[in-house]
């Protein structure tokens, strides 16, 4: 075991010492994340869009402040005129808004269109604006009904706003799942593609190169079992995969703003199982094919085919059923199924369990084949 | 008890019998040379001894225990220096030594300490932190040797460890190996360099076409040629048939004949002056006769009819 760890740590040291490895491990994949995320961007965040609304609030009294709070609660991002470029639509609250309502007259809020904004955005903003107004009115009516027609002051109104609604609506996506787009597609997609590519190429080429240079023969001259040697080689590649995964997840969360949230342990587990599977496949290819050039060529080709068919380049939700079926002959599709469940679909670890299970089976098959066919 | 005992070892690749019934033993503190031309079966024999290849037949006993009873135990006793320079070129000499020491079973701190000792002993301390790819051929060979010595093996197998390096670097390595032998390490040394075998090895086995043709000390091998003298006659020898000359076969054994040269060993304990007279009286025109000490090449020549240097 100690020897396997030494082999793995040594391999990681060798990989990381090679500058070209770092380019393929980090620089190129992250550039791909950006470009693929940009090319596959959707109309907005598919899970919970919060369109911006420009608010020109001329009223300084408490009812306009309560309305603004309600707009936020209803899923609008309230923007002041300095952030006009981020707004889809605008509203104007007149200076006498609170005064008119308190007096018992109708207070009017003006909804206006921004010249540079599209029409499709208005429906969502308008809907949420109406919901905010209804909510504000219902709080006023509730207080008036309980206090002989008297309107609430600011503290009482805030108290009413904070009360849980007696009726709530749990809205979920019905029928088909939302389609992952933008960086929610490209971060897991490119990571799955490049984990496979790098672990296959680095693993296969390293084994082939070490066989050519006589290092493999030297390994077998040591008091070291064949199993420990293979374990060490796979372990080194899994460590390399872990480096790539860590960098991707940190940048995915904080730079590309892909919400990993509470599913991080499940996502990590999925990616580590996938790395183990890819590493075993790399060692297997290096055992079967002797030439480093052939190993590299085959690994690049295999990775690209599996990436394209497996849903790394576009969401499988947009391809025909037959392609979706074909995709699931490859581990890439199962890895992405698991990751999208946890990152985009909100299914959690339980929903990703079956895909992770299939990945484990792929890993076992690759590992057993590597052990069986390993040729030093 | 010998450190290594090889008994009737055999291995074939298809119809080619690479090693055919080879037997020898290596004692503690002894350098045993396995001498033969390229393709003679030296590396195949060594590969079987260190567990890289399984023999088709025969036994390998390391420190009294059959190798295949417990390969890791036997591999822990031996250190193997492969013919190729099997090192990580991107790593420094020290990192290579420490890594191979860890694989040989040393813990991190022991490997570190031992690497320092070996780098000093191999005169590489000042280049210890440089990447191996920046080393000369001789320096790489020394690290290649050092990597096999990290765990202080009692038995060292060296497969042509001086191939492709300059004479000075070769002399340094041979000197280092002599030092190991003095310390009690048993050494199996394969080579096709006659001079190395003559200078370094206490006993020598001559191998060709997979068979061990002769074995013994240098003196014992020389004795096979009839003592410590050979006679080289030069003259017009094209078409000559020495064995048909009257009395020749009873007095001399032909080792080699070319159009200009005839190398013979005298049979029995005859006076060299008599031998010279006999040769000058041969029924061909002899221009010159010289006397020389038999070399391992002459032994090989006598055993195979071929020159080891061919």
XYZ file of C-alpha atoms in Angstrom:
686
model
C 0.000 0.000 0.000
C 2.815 2.377 0.948
C 4.503 1.594 -2.357
C 1.281 2.288 -4.308
C 1.016 5.667 -2.598
C 4.652 6.421 -3.432
C 4.026 5.591 -7.099
C 0.900 7.750 -7.185
C 2.572 10.731 -5.536
C 5.561 10.422 -7.834
C 3.320 10.342 -10.914
C 1.443 13.424 -9.751
C 4.768 15.209 -9.214
C 5.847 14.267 -12.745
C 2.553 15.399 -14.299
C 2.548 18.730 -12.501
C 6.199 19.385 -13.299
C 5.389 19.261 -16.989
C 4.183 22.694 -18.082
C 2.374 21.276 -21.085
C 0.351 19.090 -18.729
C -0.794 22.181 -16.851
C -1.907 23.800 -20.085
C -4.059 20.792 -20.960
C -5.154 20.270 -17.385
C -6.306 23.813 -16.657
C -5.761 26.512 -19.250
C -7.372 24.921 -22.302
C -10.342 23.418 -20.425
C -11.141 26.688 -18.675
C -11.029 28.545 -21.978
C -13.448 25.923 -23.308
C -15.734 26.477 -20.308
C -15.909 30.153 -21.093
C -16.513 29.808 -24.812
C -18.957 26.902 -24.555
C -20.806 28.615 -21.733
C -21.033 31.757 -23.805
C -22.124 29.872 -26.937
C -24.763 27.853 -25.057
C -26.106 30.675 -22.908
C -29.868 30.667 -22.395
C -32.324 33.511 -21.924
C -31.407 33.660 -18.231
C -30.933 31.461 -15.273
C -33.357 28.645 -15.990
C -33.984 27.788 -12.373
C -35.000 31.114 -10.814
C -34.806 34.205 -13.005
C -34.873 37.505 -11.141
C -35.317 40.131 -13.800
C -34.284 43.629 -12.916
C -36.851 46.404 -12.645
C -35.944 50.072 -12.621
C -37.786 51.902 -9.835
C -38.256 55.640 -9.918
C -39.553 56.129 -6.394
C -40.678 59.711 -5.779
C -42.564 58.872 -2.606
C -40.586 59.056 0.612
C -43.185 57.443 2.848
C -43.553 53.949 4.234
C -46.019 52.414 1.776
C -43.641 52.898 -1.146
C -40.867 51.251 0.903
C -43.210 48.345 1.681
C -44.001 48.024 -2.024
C -40.294 47.886 -2.894
C -39.746 45.144 -0.293
C -42.662 43.247 -1.782
C -41.200 43.560 -5.289
C -38.041 41.905 -4.037
C -40.043 39.183 -2.280
C -41.878 38.456 -5.509
C -38.683 37.812 -7.462
C -37.772 41.152 -8.959
C -34.419 42.819 -8.597
C -35.065 46.423 -7.682
C -32.669 48.748 -9.487
C -32.132 52.458 -9.068
C -31.555 54.745 -12.095
C -27.770 54.319 -11.851
C -28.246 50.646 -12.869
C -30.717 51.394 -15.631
C -28.775 49.252 -18.148
C -29.534 46.070 -16.128
C -33.301 46.655 -16.034
C -35.901 45.001 -18.251
C -38.813 47.286 -17.332
C -39.445 50.244 -15.042
C -42.051 51.523 -12.606
C -42.657 54.977 -11.278
C -44.099 55.470 -7.801
C -45.657 58.942 -7.543
C -44.699 61.293 -4.725
C -48.185 61.191 -3.164
C -48.537 57.384 -3.288
C -48.640 56.793 0.489
C -50.598 59.930 1.172
C -53.347 58.958 -1.311
C -53.692 55.425 0.007
C -53.829 56.566 3.632
C -56.462 59.101 2.609
C -58.530 56.337 1.042
C -57.907 57.300 -2.572
C -56.457 55.031 -5.209
C -52.654 55.160 -5.505
C -51.413 54.551 -9.029
C -48.035 53.021 -9.995
C -46.909 53.665 -13.543
C -45.364 50.783 -15.504
C -43.102 51.856 -18.345
C -41.045 50.244 -21.085
C -37.329 50.749 -21.513
C -36.441 51.411 -25.126
C -33.511 48.956 -25.252
C -35.408 46.055 -23.589
C -37.263 43.256 -25.453
C -40.982 42.598 -25.244
C -40.664 39.083 -23.875
C -39.293 40.358 -20.583
C -42.288 42.538 -19.815
C -44.753 39.710 -19.068
C -42.688 38.291 -16.248
C -41.980 41.710 -14.727
C -45.622 42.761 -15.063
C -46.830 39.535 -13.497
C -44.561 39.979 -10.503
C -45.452 43.621 -10.165
C -49.156 42.724 -10.036
C -48.397 40.025 -7.451
C -46.524 42.580 -5.351
C -49.397 45.050 -5.515
C -51.933 42.345 -4.602
C -49.773 41.307 -1.677
C -49.504 44.922 -0.437
C -53.262 45.456 -0.802
C -54.015 42.206 0.998
C -51.878 43.284 3.969
C -53.746 46.614 4.129
C -57.130 44.890 3.891
C -56.151 42.323 6.494
C -55.200 45.052 8.962
C -58.233 47.195 8.164
C -60.536 44.206 8.612
C -59.066 43.448 12.025
C -58.904 47.040 13.261
C -62.192 48.589 12.260
C -61.028 49.978 8.939
C -57.818 51.494 10.263
C -54.710 51.246 8.052
C -51.466 49.840 9.553
C -48.479 51.985 10.402
C -45.045 50.974 9.071
C -44.229 48.591 11.951
C -47.587 46.851 11.765
C -47.300 46.518 8.002
C -43.837 44.999 8.292
C -45.226 42.585 10.876
C -47.914 41.510 8.454
C -45.367 41.100 5.662
C -43.264 38.836 7.820
C -46.157 36.553 8.749
C -46.130 33.284 6.818
C -48.792 33.101 4.168
C -51.739 30.958 5.208
C -51.741 29.496 1.705
C -48.531 28.814 -0.194
C -47.878 27.478 -3.657
C -45.062 24.992 -4.150
C -44.234 25.464 -7.830
C -42.014 22.913 -9.556
C -41.036 22.150 -13.107
C -43.692 19.888 -14.513
C -43.244 17.466 -17.408
C -39.795 17.874 -18.935
C -36.795 18.984 -16.961
C -35.233 22.376 -17.456
C -32.382 22.304 -19.935
C -28.951 23.149 -18.535
C -27.518 26.122 -20.368
C -24.603 28.537 -20.124
C -21.946 27.776 -17.533
C -24.291 25.292 -15.808
C -23.813 23.232 -18.968
C -20.216 24.083 -19.819
C -18.592 23.705 -16.384
C -19.684 20.080 -15.820
C -19.568 19.278 -19.538
C -16.022 20.486 -20.124
C -14.844 19.023 -16.823
C -16.221 15.600 -17.739
C -14.692 15.842 -21.221
C -11.247 16.971 -20.089
C -11.080 14.621 -17.114
C -11.579 11.766 -19.528
C -9.197 13.232 -22.131
C -6.395 14.057 -19.711
C -6.549 10.882 -17.658
C -6.666 8.741 -20.777
C -3.849 10.592 -22.535
C -1.612 11.108 -19.496
C -2.303 7.621 -18.139
C -1.952 5.783 -21.428
C 1.059 7.735 -22.640
C 2.815 7.462 -19.272
C 2.452 3.675 -19.196
C 3.574 3.377 -22.839
C 6.509 5.733 -22.257
C 7.610 3.968 -19.080
C 7.481 0.650 -20.883
C 9.650 2.028 -23.710
C 12.208 3.541 -21.356
C 12.540 0.381 -19.239
C 10.963 1.927 -16.140
C 8.171 -0.649 -16.146
C 10.738 -3.457 -16.133
C 12.453 -1.758 -13.241
C 9.160 -1.544 -11.341
C 8.727 -5.282 -11.713
C 12.224 -5.922 -10.386
C 11.206 -4.332 -7.072
C 9.620 -6.226 -4.184
C 6.302 -4.903 -5.426
C 3.187 -6.758 -6.492
C 1.650 -6.191 -9.889
C -1.571 -5.123 -8.168
C 0.249 -2.467 -6.134
C 1.865 -1.133 -9.304
C -1.475 -0.787 -11.106
C -3.077 0.691 -8.002
C -0.275 3.244 -7.771
C -0.615 4.211 -11.411
C -4.395 4.619 -11.124
C -4.027 6.495 -7.841
C -1.611 8.993 -9.396
C -4.077 9.713 -12.173
C -6.972 10.058 -9.734
C -4.897 12.631 -7.835
C -4.336 14.483 -11.087
C -8.076 14.366 -11.712
C -8.669 15.703 -8.198
C -6.481 18.727 -8.963
C -8.518 19.462 -12.079
C -11.818 18.893 -10.271
C -10.839 21.182 -7.392
C -9.821 24.029 -9.688
C -12.965 23.633 -11.802
C -15.337 23.550 -8.860
C -13.779 26.563 -7.160
C -13.786 28.611 -10.370
C -17.207 27.226 -11.313
C -18.689 28.404 -8.049
C -16.965 31.748 -7.700
C -16.102 32.854 -11.224
C -18.682 31.177 -13.449
C -21.369 31.405 -10.747
C -22.579 27.839 -11.086
C -24.458 27.019 -7.907
C -22.992 23.857 -6.366
C -24.424 24.527 -2.949
C -25.296 21.684 -0.664
C -24.670 19.034 -3.314
C -20.904 19.489 -3.239
C -20.169 16.128 -1.531
C -22.270 14.281 -4.115
C -20.675 16.188 -6.968
C -17.203 15.409 -5.629
C -18.057 11.737 -5.191
C -19.363 11.537 -8.756
C -16.269 13.200 -10.171
C -13.892 11.026 -8.145
C -15.625 7.841 -9.287
C -15.497 9.139 -12.838
C -11.777 9.966 -12.433
C -11.089 6.463 -11.112
C -12.917 4.984 -14.099
C -11.038 7.231 -16.567
C -7.687 6.521 -14.894
C -8.256 2.765 -15.121
C -9.171 3.164 -18.773
C -5.970 5.167 -19.353
C -3.793 2.471 -17.756
C -5.665 -0.147 -19.778
C -5.044 1.674 -23.065
C -1.379 2.166 -22.186
C -1.128 -1.567 -21.519
C -2.728 -2.640 -24.755
C -1.132 -0.127 -27.133
C 2.631 0.194 -27.135
C 3.221 3.357 -29.172
C 2.805 6.656 -27.321
C 1.644 8.416 -30.482
C -1.031 5.816 -31.103
C -2.120 6.023 -27.473
C -2.485 9.797 -27.702
C -4.354 9.646 -31.005
C -6.758 6.980 -29.831
C -7.388 8.684 -26.496
C -8.137 12.061 -28.071
C -10.486 10.478 -30.589
C -12.258 8.322 -27.995
C -12.620 11.239 -25.572
C -14.064 13.547 -28.195
C -16.587 10.977 -29.410
C -17.654 10.170 -25.858
C -17.812 13.878 -24.997
C -19.949 14.794 -28.005
C -22.302 11.830 -27.701
C -22.382 11.954 -23.920
C -23.730 15.490 -23.687
C -20.582 17.466 -22.883
C -20.981 19.801 -25.851
C -24.767 20.225 -25.873
C -27.509 19.123 -23.508
C -28.835 15.624 -24.155
C -32.327 17.081 -23.625
C -32.168 18.627 -27.104
C -31.094 15.510 -29.031
C -33.395 12.771 -30.397
C -34.306 9.819 -28.217
C -32.116 7.438 -30.253
C -29.018 9.580 -29.610
C -29.898 9.782 -25.935
C -30.019 6.006 -25.817
C -26.687 5.740 -27.649
C -25.168 8.312 -25.290
C -25.804 6.076 -22.316
C -23.436 3.463 -23.661
C -20.693 5.888 -22.580
C -19.700 6.889 -19.043
C -19.705 10.569 -19.986
C -23.502 10.554 -20.280
C -23.927 8.922 -16.871
C -21.491 11.338 -15.249
C -23.360 14.296 -16.702
C -26.727 12.816 -15.737
C -25.547 12.694 -12.144
C -23.986 16.176 -12.221
C -26.960 17.872 -13.883
C -29.284 16.224 -11.378
C -27.324 17.816 -8.577
C -26.356 21.136 -10.180
C -29.290 22.075 -12.412
C -32.317 19.857 -11.884
C -32.254 20.106 -8.116
C -32.785 16.366 -7.798
C -30.121 15.983 -5.118
C -27.814 13.073 -4.462
C -30.684 10.584 -4.240
C -31.769 11.372 -7.796
C -28.183 11.010 -9.033
C -27.713 7.677 -7.275
C -28.548 5.401 -10.179
C -26.230 7.294 -12.563
C -23.444 7.135 -9.980
C -24.091 3.406 -9.629
C -23.663 2.917 -13.370
C -20.424 4.913 -13.215
C -19.177 2.566 -10.501
C -19.913 -0.382 -12.802
C -18.014 1.306 -15.651
C -15.134 1.897 -13.230
C -15.070 -1.700 -12.032
C -15.082 -2.983 -15.598
C -12.235 -0.658 -16.625
C -10.271 -1.496 -13.481
C -10.619 -5.244 -13.883
C -9.672 -5.019 -17.561
C -6.613 -2.920 -16.649
C -5.523 -5.488 -14.057
C -6.127 -8.365 -16.458
C -4.458 -6.838 -19.513
C -1.718 -4.816 -17.819
C 1.501 -5.358 -19.725
C 4.651 -3.916 -18.128
C 25.349 -21.173 1.535
C 25.408 -19.432 -1.847
C 23.408 -16.245 -2.192
C 22.213 -17.298 -5.607
C 22.014 -20.745 -7.067
C 20.706 -21.317 -10.568
C 20.090 -24.880 -11.602
C 19.375 -26.056 -15.174
C 17.517 -22.890 -16.034
C 15.743 -22.916 -19.404
C 13.555 -20.550 -21.346
C 12.397 -20.622 -24.963
C 10.713 -17.989 -27.096
C 8.836 -19.958 -29.710
C 11.341 -22.298 -31.312
C 14.337 -20.299 -30.054
C 15.914 -21.698 -26.900
C 17.173 -18.460 -25.385
C 18.481 -20.141 -22.232
C 19.169 -23.846 -22.223
C 20.101 -25.610 -18.993
C 22.216 -22.887 -17.398
C 23.552 -23.575 -13.889
C 25.840 -21.526 -11.671
C 26.071 -20.076 -8.200
C 27.132 -16.783 -6.652
C 28.676 -16.728 -3.183
C 28.617 -13.783 -0.758
C 31.462 -11.362 -1.541
C 31.992 -12.857 -4.983
C 31.702 -11.256 -8.401
C 30.518 -13.843 -10.880
C 30.742 -12.742 -14.515
C 28.406 -14.037 -17.166
C 30.315 -13.378 -20.359
C 28.908 -13.764 -23.821
C 28.133 -11.930 -27.033
C 24.880 -10.017 -27.606
C 22.003 -12.465 -27.873
C 23.824 -15.172 -25.930
C 21.086 -15.362 -23.270
C 22.630 -13.204 -20.527
C 19.745 -10.773 -20.142
C 17.150 -13.564 -20.373
C 18.960 -15.417 -17.593
C 19.078 -12.302 -15.447
C 15.406 -11.534 -16.193
C 14.453 -14.962 -14.879
C 16.583 -14.531 -11.763
C 14.911 -11.235 -10.847
C 11.387 -12.421 -11.618
C 10.692 -10.574 -14.856
C 10.378 -13.862 -16.739
C 9.208 -17.234 -15.539
C 11.558 -20.039 -16.509
C 10.244 -22.956 -18.547
C 12.403 -25.247 -16.432
C 15.015 -25.103 -13.709
C 15.303 -23.626 -10.243
C 16.440 -20.302 -8.882
C 17.358 -20.258 -5.214
C 18.029 -16.962 -3.473
C 19.590 -17.167 -0.036
C 18.448 -20.752 0.331
C 14.814 -20.252 -0.735
C 13.307 -20.935 -4.148
C 12.604 -17.598 -5.819
C 9.019 -18.460 -6.794
C 8.136 -19.550 -3.277
C 8.221 -15.912 -2.185
C 9.212 -13.505 -4.984
C 8.987 -10.281 -2.916
C 11.333 -11.787 -0.312
C 13.865 -12.701 -2.969
C 13.472 -9.333 -4.710
C 14.019 -7.626 -1.381
C 17.357 -9.406 -1.010
C 18.531 -8.459 -4.491
C 19.147 -5.201 -6.291
C 18.956 -5.163 -10.059
C 20.703 -2.727 -12.384
C 19.041 -2.989 -15.784
C 20.956 -2.563 -19.009
C 18.895 0.468 -20.050
C 19.010 3.644 -17.997
C 15.631 3.258 -16.330
C 15.306 6.565 -14.506
C 12.896 9.500 -14.482
C 14.762 12.067 -16.542
C 12.680 14.973 -15.217
C 13.519 14.163 -11.608
C 16.822 14.958 -9.949
C 19.318 12.271 -9.045
C 18.303 12.539 -5.407
C 14.586 12.306 -6.204
C 15.181 9.226 -8.341
C 17.150 7.503 -5.601
C 14.583 8.342 -2.944
C 11.728 7.136 -5.123
C 13.321 3.775 -5.937
C 14.322 3.443 -2.295
C 10.686 3.899 -1.258
C 9.660 1.200 -3.721
C 12.310 -1.097 -2.292
C 10.550 -0.721 1.044
C 12.402 2.110 2.802
C 10.485 4.723 4.750
C 10.782 8.361 3.732
C 13.487 9.401 6.196
C 15.615 6.282 5.623
C 15.358 6.741 1.865
C 16.440 10.355 2.217
C 19.440 9.483 4.354
C 20.495 6.568 2.173
C 20.192 8.676 -1.000
C 22.580 11.193 0.541
C 25.092 8.452 1.358
C 24.946 6.969 -2.118
C 25.201 10.325 -3.878
C 28.390 10.961 -1.945
C 29.739 7.461 -2.581
C 29.000 7.777 -6.301
C 30.626 11.255 -6.427
C 27.366 12.881 -7.429
C 26.626 14.962 -4.332
C 27.320 18.248 -6.125
C 24.842 17.438 -8.892
C 22.250 15.763 -6.681
C 19.547 18.367 -7.275
C 19.958 18.552 -11.060
C 17.482 16.794 -13.307
C 18.849 13.495 -14.584
C 18.282 14.657 -18.162
C 21.144 17.124 -17.617
C 23.574 14.367 -16.583
C 26.285 12.842 -18.743
C 26.013 9.180 -19.754
C 28.403 8.112 -17.013
C 26.514 10.046 -14.341
C 23.244 8.490 -15.428
C 24.849 5.058 -15.219
C 25.973 5.802 -11.677
C 22.465 6.853 -10.613
C 21.105 3.780 -12.402
C 23.418 1.722 -10.222
C 22.629 3.685 -7.081
C 18.894 3.169 -7.518
C 19.467 -0.579 -7.127
C 21.576 -0.142 -3.986
C 19.212 1.949 -1.900
C 18.024 -0.939 0.264
C 21.551 -2.374 0.708
C 20.912 -5.586 -1.255
C 23.003 -8.617 -0.388
C 22.832 -9.802 -3.963
C 23.383 -7.416 -6.860
C 22.514 -8.266 -10.451
C 24.194 -6.015 -13.009
C 23.161 -6.288 -16.640
C 25.924 -4.714 -18.713
C 26.068 -1.639 -16.487
C 28.844 0.132 -18.394
C 27.456 0.029 -21.933
C 28.002 3.241 -23.857
C 30.152 5.194 -21.432
C 33.696 6.489 -21.637
C 36.660 4.546 -20.166
C 37.088 6.844 -17.179
C 33.433 6.569 -16.170
C 33.632 2.809 -16.687
C 36.695 2.577 -14.454
C 34.879 4.526 -11.728
C 31.898 2.203 -11.832
C 34.061 -0.917 -11.773
C 35.957 0.441 -8.795
C 32.697 1.090 -6.981
C 31.516 -2.443 -7.704
C 34.771 -3.880 -6.335
C 34.071 -1.940 -3.131
C 30.638 -3.503 -2.833
C 32.137 -6.952 -3.235
C 34.621 -6.265 -0.438
C 31.645 -5.373 1.746
C 30.217 -8.884 1.238
C 27.720 -8.292 -1.532
C 27.406 -11.168 -3.987
C 27.387 -9.842 -7.537
C 26.224 -11.350 -10.796
C 27.746 -9.277 -13.570
C 26.749 -9.814 -17.190
C 28.941 -8.318 -19.858
C 30.249 -8.776 -23.339
C 33.404 -6.814 -22.536
C 36.281 -9.271 -22.094
C 38.429 -6.813 -20.225
C 35.733 -6.136 -17.628
C 35.234 -9.820 -16.965
C 38.984 -10.397 -16.719
C 39.644 -7.449 -14.415
C 36.561 -7.618 -12.222
C 35.210 -11.140 -11.877
C 36.512 -13.826 -9.553
C 34.697 -16.496 -11.523
C 33.398 -16.339 -15.057
C 30.761 -18.300 -16.915
C 30.961 -18.213 -20.697
C 27.562 -18.310 -22.317
C 26.594 -18.573 -25.977
C 23.365 -19.561 -27.691
C 21.751 -19.979 -24.316
C 24.231 -22.563 -23.021
C 26.866 -22.135 -20.360
C 29.921 -23.452 -22.175
C 32.530 -23.151 -19.443
C 32.914 -21.792 -15.966
C 35.756 -21.094 -13.588
C 38.348 -18.598 -12.507
C 40.324 -16.852 -15.241
C 43.245 -19.201 -14.556
C 41.019 -22.261 -14.780
C 39.596 -21.093 -18.072
C 43.051 -20.391 -19.425
C 44.111 -23.843 -18.351
C 41.520 -25.285 -20.721
C 43.751 -24.039 -23.543
C 46.699 -25.963 -22.257
C 48.406 -23.675 -19.849
C 49.340 -20.079 -19.909
C 50.714 -19.787 -23.505
C 49.311 -19.596 -27.000
C 51.346 -19.464 -30.212
C 50.391 -17.247 -33.108
C 52.100 -18.150 -36.372
C 51.953 -15.696 -39.286
C 52.633 -16.624 -42.892
C 51.102 -17.857 -46.131
C 48.358 -20.006 -44.734
C 45.728 -19.745 -47.470
C 44.441 -23.251 -48.216
C 46.627 -24.826 -45.517
C 45.150 -27.830 -43.658
C 47.128 -28.047 -40.375
C 45.432 -31.226 -39.189
C 46.807 -33.058 -42.230
C 50.405 -32.098 -41.395
C 52.338 -35.048 -39.972
C 52.416 -34.996 -36.160
C 50.621 -31.636 -35.831
C 47.433 -32.914 -34.234
C 49.413 -34.785 -31.604
C 51.289 -31.643 -30.527
C 48.927 -28.691 -31.104
C 45.239 -27.753 -30.984
C 44.110 -25.190 -33.544
C 42.107 -22.351 -32.096
C 41.784 -20.100 -35.111
C 43.019 -20.029 -38.678
C 42.896 -17.228 -41.228
C 44.772 -16.770 -44.545
C 47.624 -15.065 -42.684
C 47.431 -16.323 -39.115
C 47.250 -19.584 -37.216
C 46.563 -19.562 -33.455
C 47.362 -22.801 -31.623
C 47.660 -24.137 -28.083
C 50.362 -26.650 -27.239
C 49.153 -30.001 -25.926
C 50.793 -31.392 -22.816
C 53.520 -29.700 -20.819
C 56.034 -29.033 -23.491
C 58.884 -26.604 -23.509
C 57.927 -23.424 -25.360
C 61.226 -23.485 -27.252
C 60.337 -26.917 -28.622
C 56.930 -25.652 -29.638
C 58.495 -22.705 -31.474
C 60.871 -24.991 -33.321
C 57.989 -27.266 -34.313
C 55.969 -24.352 -35.647
C 58.845 -22.906 -37.654
C 59.365 -26.348 -39.166
C 55.820 -26.624 -40.466
C 55.437 -27.425 -44.177
C 54.306 -23.851 -44.981
C 56.176 -20.555 -45.127
C 55.997 -19.135 -41.581
C 57.277 -15.561 -41.275
C 56.809 -15.009 -37.575
C 55.720 -16.814 -34.414
C 54.672 -15.009 -31.228
C 53.825 -16.343 -27.805
C 50.992 -14.775 -25.755
C 48.958 -15.405 -22.650
C 45.530 -16.841 -23.501
C 42.711 -14.356 -23.074
C 39.053 -14.970 -22.433
C 38.528 -14.295 -26.100
C 40.824 -17.215 -26.876
C 38.811 -19.380 -24.530
C 35.624 -18.247 -26.232
C 37.246 -18.884 -29.580
C 38.176 -22.381 -28.547
C 34.691 -23.063 -27.194
C 32.637 -21.609 -30.049
C 34.979 -21.224 -32.986
C 33.972 -17.554 -33.065
C 35.610 -14.385 -31.855
C 33.706 -12.721 -29.015
C 34.459 -9.344 -30.568
C 32.834 -10.249 -33.890
